[in-house]
Amino acid sequence: DIQMTQSPSTLSASVGDRVTITCRASQSINSWLAWYQQKPGKAPKLLIYEASSLESGVPSRFSGSGSGTEFTLTISSLQPDDFATYYCQQYNEQYNSYSRTFGRGTKVDIK
Amino acid sequence: QVQLQESGPGLVKPSQTLSLTCTVSGGSISSPSYYWSWIRQPAGKELEWIGRIYSSGSTNYNPSLKSRVTISIDTSKNQFSLSLTSVTASDTAVYFCARRGDRFDTWGQGTLVTVSS
């Protein structure tokens, strides 16, 4: 199984800050990576897919980059609605592997 | 706007079978053709993909759960279902259904299933 390692596990930031979250895959996943935002008691919301494609309706302050094993999610100017937990998820199908794995999450809280 | 809704018992006894159904509304489960997935999340922990089913009935499962999981689809009812056998306390989680089998672009609200005697 491909393991996904996110860092940091917790991040304290202020409104207006630029925030970067990192996700590392245990082997190359090309660009088959998605990012989600989850708020307490709610389902995750898809933000980014294929490492850098913005899901429809998601604000442009969210962006993703990377390929291979190293990926980042950036929030250019943190807004009050962005305090949440963020997860990365791989969906590589190389070698006929159809398993999907998530990172352990990064909680963004108020500084 | 497609919506998904999970339903099923909120309490299951150890060693029994957990059964959940996801009802799709606002669109057909078979047109256009998508994969449909189940994902779970124990309290305070990360998300775990359980498996997926195509509208044709083709399935893929998480290797760690494969021996206990069956996902099925009923296109006439616009539903797909999860069956997890021989449950233990470690299967206690919020269970989500979701659209697609690669990235998950639409989710149900989730349903808490507790395994306890």
PDB file of C-alpha atoms in Angstrom:
ATOM      1  CA  ASP A   1       0.000   0.000   0.000  1.00  0.00           C
ATOM      2  CA  ILE A   2       1.084   3.566  -0.689  1.00  0.00           C
ATOM      3  CA  GLN A   3       1.513   5.550   2.531  1.00  0.00           C
ATOM      4  CA  MET A   4       0.740   9.269   2.668  1.00  0.00           C
ATOM      5  CA  THR A   5       2.571  11.435   5.213  1.00  0.00           C
ATOM      6  CA  GLN A   6       1.274  14.915   5.928  1.00  0.00           C
ATOM      7  CA  SER A   7       3.062  17.704   7.765  1.00  0.00           C
ATOM      8  CA  PRO A   8       2.590  19.489   9.993  1.00  0.00           C
ATOM      9  CA  SER A   9      -0.137  17.695  11.966  1.00  0.00           C
ATOM     10  CA  THR A  10      -1.268  21.009  13.438  1.00  0.00           C
ATOM     11  CA  LEU A  11      -0.723  24.523  12.176  1.00  0.00           C
ATOM     12  CA  SER A  12      -1.606  27.738  14.012  1.00  0.00           C
ATOM     13  CA  ALA A  13      -2.194  30.741  11.782  1.00  0.00           C
ATOM     14  CA  SER A  14      -3.937  34.096  11.589  1.00  0.00           C
ATOM     15  CA  VAL A  15      -6.436  35.486   9.121  1.00  0.00           C
ATOM     16  CA  GLY A  16      -4.522  36.769   6.103  1.00  0.00           C
ATOM     17  CA  ASP A  17      -1.570  34.394   6.551  1.00  0.00           C
ATOM     18  CA  ARG A  18      -0.169  32.322   3.704  1.00  0.00           C
ATOM     19  CA  VAL A  19      -0.431  28.666   4.710  1.00  0.00           C
ATOM     20  CA  THR A  20       1.370  25.678   3.204  1.00  0.00           C
ATOM     21  CA  ILE A  21       0.689  22.009   3.961  1.00  0.00           C
ATOM     22  CA  THR A  22       2.921  19.216   2.682  1.00  0.00           C
ATOM     23  CA  CYS A  23       2.038  15.659   1.699  1.00  0.00           C
ATOM     24  CA  ARG A  24       4.615  13.003   0.838  1.00  0.00           C
ATOM     25  CA  ALA A  25       3.846   9.656  -0.847  1.00  0.00           C
ATOM     26  CA  SER A  26       5.854   6.510  -0.074  1.00  0.00           C
ATOM     27  CA  GLN A  27       6.280   5.926  -3.825  1.00  0.00           C
ATOM     28  CA  SER A  28       5.602   7.904  -6.968  1.00  0.00           C
ATOM     29  CA  ILE A  29       1.936   8.622  -7.630  1.00  0.00           C
ATOM     30  CA  ASN A  30       2.533  10.926 -10.629  1.00  0.00           C
ATOM     31  CA  SER A  31      -0.111  13.649 -10.155  1.00  0.00           C
ATOM     32  CA  TRP A  32      -2.863  11.418  -8.797  1.00  0.00           C
ATOM     33  CA  LEU A  33      -3.441  13.401  -5.628  1.00  0.00           C
ATOM     34  CA  ALA A  34      -6.458  15.151  -4.140  1.00  0.00           C
ATOM     35  CA  TRP A  35      -6.870  17.568  -1.241  1.00  0.00           C
ATOM     36  CA  TYR A  36      -9.944  17.845   0.999  1.00  0.00           C
ATOM     37  CA  GLN A  37     -11.168  20.208   3.694  1.00  0.00           C
ATOM     38  CA  GLN A  38     -13.159  18.808   6.602  1.00  0.00           C
ATOM     39  CA  LYS A  39     -14.969  20.693   9.346  1.00  0.00           C
ATOM     40  CA  PRO A  40     -16.146  19.024  12.592  1.00  0.00           C
ATOM     41  CA  GLY A  41     -19.191  16.831  12.105  1.00  0.00           C
ATOM     42  CA  LYS A  42     -19.181  17.305   8.335  1.00  0.00           C
ATOM     43  CA  ALA A  43     -18.135  15.286   5.330  1.00  0.00           C
ATOM     44  CA  PRO A  44     -14.877  16.193   3.586  1.00  0.00           C
ATOM     45  CA  LYS A  45     -15.064  18.646   0.700  1.00  0.00           C
ATOM     46  CA  LEU A  46     -12.939  18.169  -2.412  1.00  0.00           C
ATOM     47  CA  LEU A  47     -10.670  21.181  -3.046  1.00  0.00           C
ATOM     48  CA  ILE A  48      -7.983  20.047  -5.487  1.00  0.00           C
ATOM     49  CA  TYR A  49      -7.599  17.018  -7.779  1.00  0.00           C
ATOM     50  CA  GLU A  50      -4.794  15.785 -10.030  1.00  0.00           C
ATOM     51  CA  ALA A  51      -2.433  17.660  -7.707  1.00  0.00           C
ATOM     52  CA  SER A  52      -3.183  21.136  -9.056  1.00  0.00           C
ATOM     53  CA  SER A  53      -6.693  21.289 -10.582  1.00  0.00           C
ATOM     54  CA  LEU A  54      -9.146  23.425  -8.633  1.00  0.00           C
ATOM     55  CA  GLU A  55     -12.538  21.798  -8.075  1.00  0.00           C
ATOM     56  CA  SER A  56     -15.458  23.830  -9.371  1.00  0.00           C
ATOM     57  CA  GLY A  57     -16.707  26.385  -6.840  1.00  0.00           C
ATOM     58  CA  VAL A  58     -13.568  26.326  -4.678  1.00  0.00           C
ATOM     59  CA  PRO A  59     -12.050  29.775  -4.029  1.00  0.00           C
ATOM     60  CA  SER A  60      -8.904  30.597  -5.987  1.00  0.00           C
ATOM     61  CA  ARG A  61      -6.930  31.238  -2.789  1.00  0.00           C
ATOM     62  CA  PHE A  62      -6.523  27.448  -2.661  1.00  0.00           C
ATOM     63  CA  SER A  63      -3.848  25.972  -4.905  1.00  0.00           C
ATOM     64  CA  GLY A  64      -1.982  22.707  -5.195  1.00  0.00           C
ATOM     65  CA  SER A  65       1.368  21.746  -6.650  1.00  0.00           C
ATOM     66  CA  GLY A  66       3.783  18.852  -6.919  1.00  0.00           C
ATOM     67  CA  SER A  67       4.206  15.524  -8.649  1.00  0.00           C
ATOM     68  CA  GLY A  68       5.866  12.198  -7.977  1.00  0.00           C
ATOM     69  CA  THR A  69       6.148  11.978  -4.192  1.00  0.00           C
ATOM     70  CA  GLU A  70       6.052  15.589  -2.913  1.00  0.00           C
ATOM     71  CA  PHE A  71       2.939  17.753  -2.911  1.00  0.00           C
ATOM     72  CA  THR A  72       1.776  20.987  -1.322  1.00  0.00           C
ATOM     73  CA  LEU A  73      -1.535  22.687  -0.640  1.00  0.00           C
ATOM     74  CA  THR A  74      -1.307  26.456  -0.304  1.00  0.00           C
ATOM     75  CA  ILE A  75      -3.902  28.890   0.991  1.00  0.00           C
ATOM     76  CA  SER A  76      -2.731  32.282  -0.204  1.00  0.00           C
ATOM     77  CA  SER A  77      -4.609  34.383   2.353  1.00  0.00           C
ATOM     78  CA  LEU A  78      -6.279  32.474   5.173  1.00  0.00           C
ATOM     79  CA  GLN A  79      -9.942  33.359   5.717  1.00  0.00           C
ATOM     80  CA  PRO A  80     -12.099  32.681   8.822  1.00  0.00           C
ATOM     81  CA  ASP A  81     -13.947  29.927   6.955  1.00  0.00           C
ATOM     82  CA  ASP A  82     -10.669  28.082   6.285  1.00  0.00           C
ATOM     83  CA  PHE A  83     -10.034  26.939   9.856  1.00  0.00           C
ATOM     84  CA  ALA A  84     -10.504  23.187   9.408  1.00  0.00           C
ATOM     85  CA  THR A  85      -8.638  19.921   8.933  1.00  0.00           C
ATOM     86  CA  TYR A  86      -7.077  19.191   5.548  1.00  0.00           C
ATOM     87  CA  TYR A  87      -6.381  15.741   4.110  1.00  0.00           C
ATOM     88  CA  CYS A  88      -4.440  14.562   1.091  1.00  0.00           C
ATOM     89  CA  GLN A  89      -5.443  11.374  -0.742  1.00  0.00           C
ATOM     90  CA  GLN A  90      -3.706   9.364  -3.447  1.00  0.00           C
ATOM     91  CA  TYR A  91      -5.452   7.543  -6.278  1.00  0.00           C
ATOM     92  CA  ASN A  92      -2.595   6.099  -8.275  1.00  0.00           C
ATOM     93  CA  GLU A  93      -3.538   3.013 -10.331  1.00  0.00           C
ATOM     94  CA  GLN A  94      -0.085   1.978 -11.477  1.00  0.00           C
ATOM     95  CA  TYR A  95       0.551  -1.770 -11.355  1.00  0.00           C
ATOM     96  CA  ASN A  96      -3.230  -2.367 -11.224  1.00  0.00           C
ATOM     97  CA  SER A  97      -3.445  -1.135  -7.635  1.00  0.00           C
ATOM     98  CA  TYR A  98      -6.853   0.357  -6.973  1.00  0.00           C
ATOM     99  CA  SER A  99      -6.407   1.125  -3.290  1.00  0.00           C
ATOM    100  CA  ARG A 100      -6.857   4.687  -2.096  1.00  0.00           C
ATOM    101  CA  THR A 101      -5.125   6.104   0.960  1.00  0.00           C
ATOM    102  CA  PHE A 102      -5.447   9.318   2.908  1.00  0.00           C
ATOM    103  CA  GLY A 103      -2.940  11.275   4.946  1.00  0.00           C
ATOM    104  CA  ARG A 104      -3.496  11.698   8.683  1.00  0.00           C
ATOM    105  CA  GLY A 105      -4.617  15.291   8.287  1.00  0.00           C
ATOM    106  CA  THR A 106      -3.418  18.779   9.129  1.00  0.00           C
ATOM    107  CA  LYS A 107      -5.527  20.814  11.531  1.00  0.00           C
ATOM    108  CA  VAL A 108      -5.390  24.555  10.846  1.00  0.00           C
ATOM    109  CA  ASP A 109      -6.403  26.474  13.941  1.00  0.00           C
ATOM    110  CA  ILE A 110      -6.464  30.076  15.081  1.00  0.00           C
ATOM    111  CA  LYS A 111      -3.193  31.504  16.361  1.00  0.00           C
TER     112      LYS A 111
ATOM    113  CA  GLN B   1     -27.144  18.491  -8.049  1.00  0.00           C
ATOM    114  CA  VAL B   2     -26.493  14.894  -7.036  1.00  0.00           C
ATOM    115  CA  GLN B   3     -26.987  14.128  -3.341  1.00  0.00           C
ATOM    116  CA  LEU B   4     -26.081  11.014  -1.358  1.00  0.00           C
ATOM    117  CA  GLN B   5     -27.670   9.787   1.869  1.00  0.00           C
ATOM    118  CA  GLU B   6     -26.487   6.903   4.051  1.00  0.00           C
ATOM    119  CA  SER B   7     -28.934   4.792   6.030  1.00  0.00           C
ATOM    120  CA  GLY B   8     -28.768   1.770   8.302  1.00  0.00           C
ATOM    121  CA  PRO B   9     -28.499   0.658  11.924  1.00  0.00           C
ATOM    122  CA  GLY B  10     -26.466   2.859  14.226  1.00  0.00           C
ATOM    123  CA  LEU B  11     -25.623  -0.014  16.581  1.00  0.00           C
ATOM    124  CA  VAL B  12     -24.244  -3.426  15.635  1.00  0.00           C
ATOM    125  CA  LYS B  13     -23.196  -6.231  17.991  1.00  0.00           C
ATOM    126  CA  PRO B  14     -19.672  -7.660  17.846  1.00  0.00           C
ATOM    127  CA  SER B  15     -19.238 -10.565  15.378  1.00  0.00           C
ATOM    128  CA  GLN B  16     -22.370  -9.518  13.468  1.00  0.00           C
ATOM    129  CA  THR B  17     -22.665  -7.915  10.031  1.00  0.00           C
ATOM    130  CA  LEU B  18     -22.782  -4.163   9.449  1.00  0.00           C
ATOM    131  CA  SER B  19     -25.094  -3.219   6.580  1.00  0.00           C
ATOM    132  CA  LEU B  20     -25.514   0.268   5.150  1.00  0.00           C
ATOM    133  CA  THR B  21     -27.241   1.680   2.081  1.00  0.00           C
ATOM    134  CA  CYS B  22     -26.476   4.850   0.159  1.00  0.00           C
ATOM    135  CA  THR B  23     -29.353   6.415  -1.778  1.00  0.00           C
ATOM    136  CA  VAL B  24     -28.449   8.666  -4.695  1.00  0.00           C
ATOM    137  CA  SER B  25     -30.850  11.477  -5.604  1.00  0.00           C
ATOM    138  CA  GLY B  26     -30.780  14.233  -8.202  1.00  0.00           C
ATOM    139  CA  GLY B  27     -29.277  11.954 -10.827  1.00  0.00           C
ATOM    140  CA  SER B  28     -29.045   8.377 -12.029  1.00  0.00           C
ATOM    141  CA  ILE B  29     -26.565   6.018 -10.400  1.00  0.00           C
ATOM    142  CA  SER B  30     -25.843   4.511 -13.808  1.00  0.00           C
ATOM    143  CA  SER B  31     -25.888   7.457 -16.217  1.00  0.00           C
ATOM    144  CA  PRO B  32     -23.365   8.888 -16.608  1.00  0.00           C
ATOM    145  CA  SER B  33     -21.317   5.985 -15.327  1.00  0.00           C
ATOM    146  CA  TYR B  34     -19.295   6.572 -12.213  1.00  0.00           C
ATOM    147  CA  TYR B  35     -17.685   4.514  -9.516  1.00  0.00           C
ATOM    148  CA  TRP B  36     -19.410   4.785  -6.126  1.00  0.00           C
ATOM    149  CA  SER B  37     -17.392   4.440  -2.923  1.00  0.00           C
ATOM    150  CA  TRP B  38     -17.566   3.797   0.801  1.00  0.00           C
ATOM    151  CA  ILE B  39     -15.168   5.533   3.196  1.00  0.00           C
ATOM    152  CA  ARG B  40     -15.069   5.489   6.988  1.00  0.00           C
ATOM    153  CA  GLN B  41     -13.584   7.613   9.758  1.00  0.00           C
ATOM    154  CA  PRO B  42     -13.169   6.515  13.385  1.00  0.00           C
ATOM    155  CA  ALA B  43     -13.668   9.347  15.856  1.00  0.00           C
ATOM    156  CA  GLY B  44     -10.725  11.743  15.809  1.00  0.00           C
ATOM    157  CA  LYS B  45      -8.868   9.708  13.201  1.00  0.00           C
ATOM    158  CA  GLU B  46      -8.086   9.802   9.508  1.00  0.00           C
ATOM    159  CA  LEU B  47     -10.246   8.642   6.642  1.00  0.00           C
ATOM    160  CA  GLU B  48     -10.055   5.042   5.413  1.00  0.00           C
ATOM    161  CA  TRP B  49     -11.249   4.008   1.944  1.00  0.00           C
ATOM    162  CA  ILE B  50     -13.294   0.793   2.102  1.00  0.00           C
ATOM    163  CA  GLY B  51     -14.020   0.079  -1.538  1.00  0.00           C
ATOM    164  CA  ARG B  52     -15.846   1.063  -4.720  1.00  0.00           C
ATOM    165  CA  ILE B  53     -18.360  -0.284  -7.207  1.00  0.00           C
ATOM    166  CA  TYR B  54     -18.983   0.624 -10.832  1.00  0.00           C
ATOM    167  CA  SER B  55     -22.483   0.888 -12.245  1.00  0.00           C
ATOM    168  CA  SER B  56     -21.832  -2.431 -14.013  1.00  0.00           C
ATOM    169  CA  GLY B  57     -21.196  -4.122 -10.651  1.00  0.00           C
ATOM    170  CA  SER B  58     -17.402  -4.339 -10.878  1.00  0.00           C
ATOM    171  CA  THR B  59     -15.761  -3.830  -7.471  1.00  0.00           C
ATOM    172  CA  ASN B  60     -12.417  -3.028  -5.843  1.00  0.00           C
ATOM    173  CA  TYR B  61     -11.737  -3.251  -2.120  1.00  0.00           C
ATOM    174  CA  ASN B  62      -9.170  -2.057   0.403  1.00  0.00           C
ATOM    175  CA  PRO B  63      -6.824  -5.049   0.826  1.00  0.00           C
ATOM    176  CA  SER B  64      -6.955  -4.678   4.622  1.00  0.00           C
ATOM    177  CA  LEU B  65     -10.755  -5.182   4.620  1.00  0.00           C
ATOM    178  CA  LYS B  66     -11.222  -7.279   1.503  1.00  0.00           C
ATOM    179  CA  SER B  67     -11.994 -10.559   3.306  1.00  0.00           C
ATOM    180  CA  ARG B  68     -14.948  -8.974   5.179  1.00  0.00           C
ATOM    181  CA  VAL B  69     -16.394  -6.457   2.690  1.00  0.00           C
ATOM    182  CA  THR B  70     -19.019  -6.706  -0.017  1.00  0.00           C
ATOM    183  CA  ILE B  71     -20.314  -3.699  -1.954  1.00  0.00           C
ATOM    184  CA  SER B  72     -23.360  -4.126  -4.182  1.00  0.00           C
ATOM    185  CA  ILE B  73     -25.464  -1.882  -6.393  1.00  0.00           C
ATOM    186  CA  ASP B  74     -29.177  -1.717  -7.231  1.00  0.00           C
ATOM    187  CA  THR B  75     -29.624   0.559 -10.222  1.00  0.00           C
ATOM    188  CA  SER B  76     -33.435   0.184 -10.142  1.00  0.00           C
ATOM    189  CA  LYS B  77     -33.481   1.785  -6.678  1.00  0.00           C
ATOM    190  CA  ASN B  78     -30.594   4.185  -7.339  1.00  0.00           C
ATOM    191  CA  GLN B  79     -28.772   2.711  -4.354  1.00  0.00           C
ATOM    192  CA  PHE B  80     -25.535   0.993  -3.466  1.00  0.00           C
ATOM    193  CA  SER B  81     -24.799  -0.900  -0.295  1.00  0.00           C
ATOM    194  CA  LEU B  82     -22.023  -1.946   2.075  1.00  0.00           C
ATOM    195  CA  SER B  83     -21.788  -5.186   4.014  1.00  0.00           C
ATOM    196  CA  LEU B  84     -19.001  -5.699   6.570  1.00  0.00           C
ATOM    197  CA  THR B  85     -18.921  -9.038   8.355  1.00  0.00           C
ATOM    198  CA  SER B  86     -17.504 -10.135  11.722  1.00  0.00           C
ATOM    199  CA  VAL B  87     -17.355  -6.606  13.104  1.00  0.00           C
ATOM    200  CA  THR B  88     -15.384  -5.624  16.204  1.00  0.00           C
ATOM    201  CA  ALA B  89     -15.098  -2.425  18.213  1.00  0.00           C
ATOM    202  CA  SER B  90     -12.414  -1.222  15.800  1.00  0.00           C
ATOM    203  CA  ASP B  91     -15.088  -0.971  13.098  1.00  0.00           C
ATOM    204  CA  THR B  92     -16.849   1.778  15.056  1.00  0.00           C
ATOM    205  CA  ALA B  93     -16.736   4.829  12.812  1.00  0.00           C
ATOM    206  CA  VAL B  94     -18.662   7.363  10.784  1.00  0.00           C
ATOM    207  CA  TYR B  95     -19.333   5.731   7.425  1.00  0.00           C
ATOM    208  CA  PHE B  96     -19.563   7.921   4.319  1.00  0.00           C
ATOM    209  CA  CYS B  97     -20.692   7.100   0.832  1.00  0.00           C
ATOM    210  CA  ALA B  98     -19.206   9.119  -2.011  1.00  0.00           C
ATOM    211  CA  ARG B  99     -19.294   9.541  -5.766  1.00  0.00           C
ATOM    212  CA  ARG B 100     -16.345   8.452  -7.878  1.00  0.00           C
ATOM    213  CA  GLY B 101     -13.659   5.902  -7.196  1.00  0.00           C
ATOM    214  CA  ASP B 102     -10.559   8.017  -7.710  1.00  0.00           C
ATOM    215  CA  ARG B 103     -11.127  11.437  -6.159  1.00  0.00           C
ATOM    216  CA  PHE B 104     -14.380  11.800  -4.221  1.00  0.00           C
ATOM    217  CA  ASP B 105     -16.322  14.822  -5.423  1.00  0.00           C
ATOM    218  CA  THR B 106     -19.688  14.350  -3.711  1.00  0.00           C
ATOM    219  CA  TRP B 107     -20.226  12.894  -0.234  1.00  0.00           C
ATOM    220  CA  GLY B 108     -23.106  11.848   1.945  1.00  0.00           C
ATOM    221  CA  GLN B 109     -23.377  13.449   5.363  1.00  0.00           C
ATOM    222  CA  GLY B 110     -22.113  10.294   7.061  1.00  0.00           C
ATOM    223  CA  THR B 111     -23.675   7.903   9.536  1.00  0.00           C
ATOM    224  CA  LEU B 112     -22.211   6.794  12.863  1.00  0.00           C
ATOM    225  CA  VAL B 113     -22.062   3.057  13.397  1.00  0.00           C
ATOM    226  CA  THR B 114     -21.124   1.828  16.857  1.00  0.00           C
ATOM    227  CA  VAL B 115     -20.090  -1.774  17.458  1.00  0.00           C
ATOM    228  CA  SER B 116     -21.038  -2.738  20.991  1.00  0.00           C
ATOM    229  CA  SER B 117     -22.908  -5.453  22.857  1.00  0.00           C
TER     230      SER B 117
END
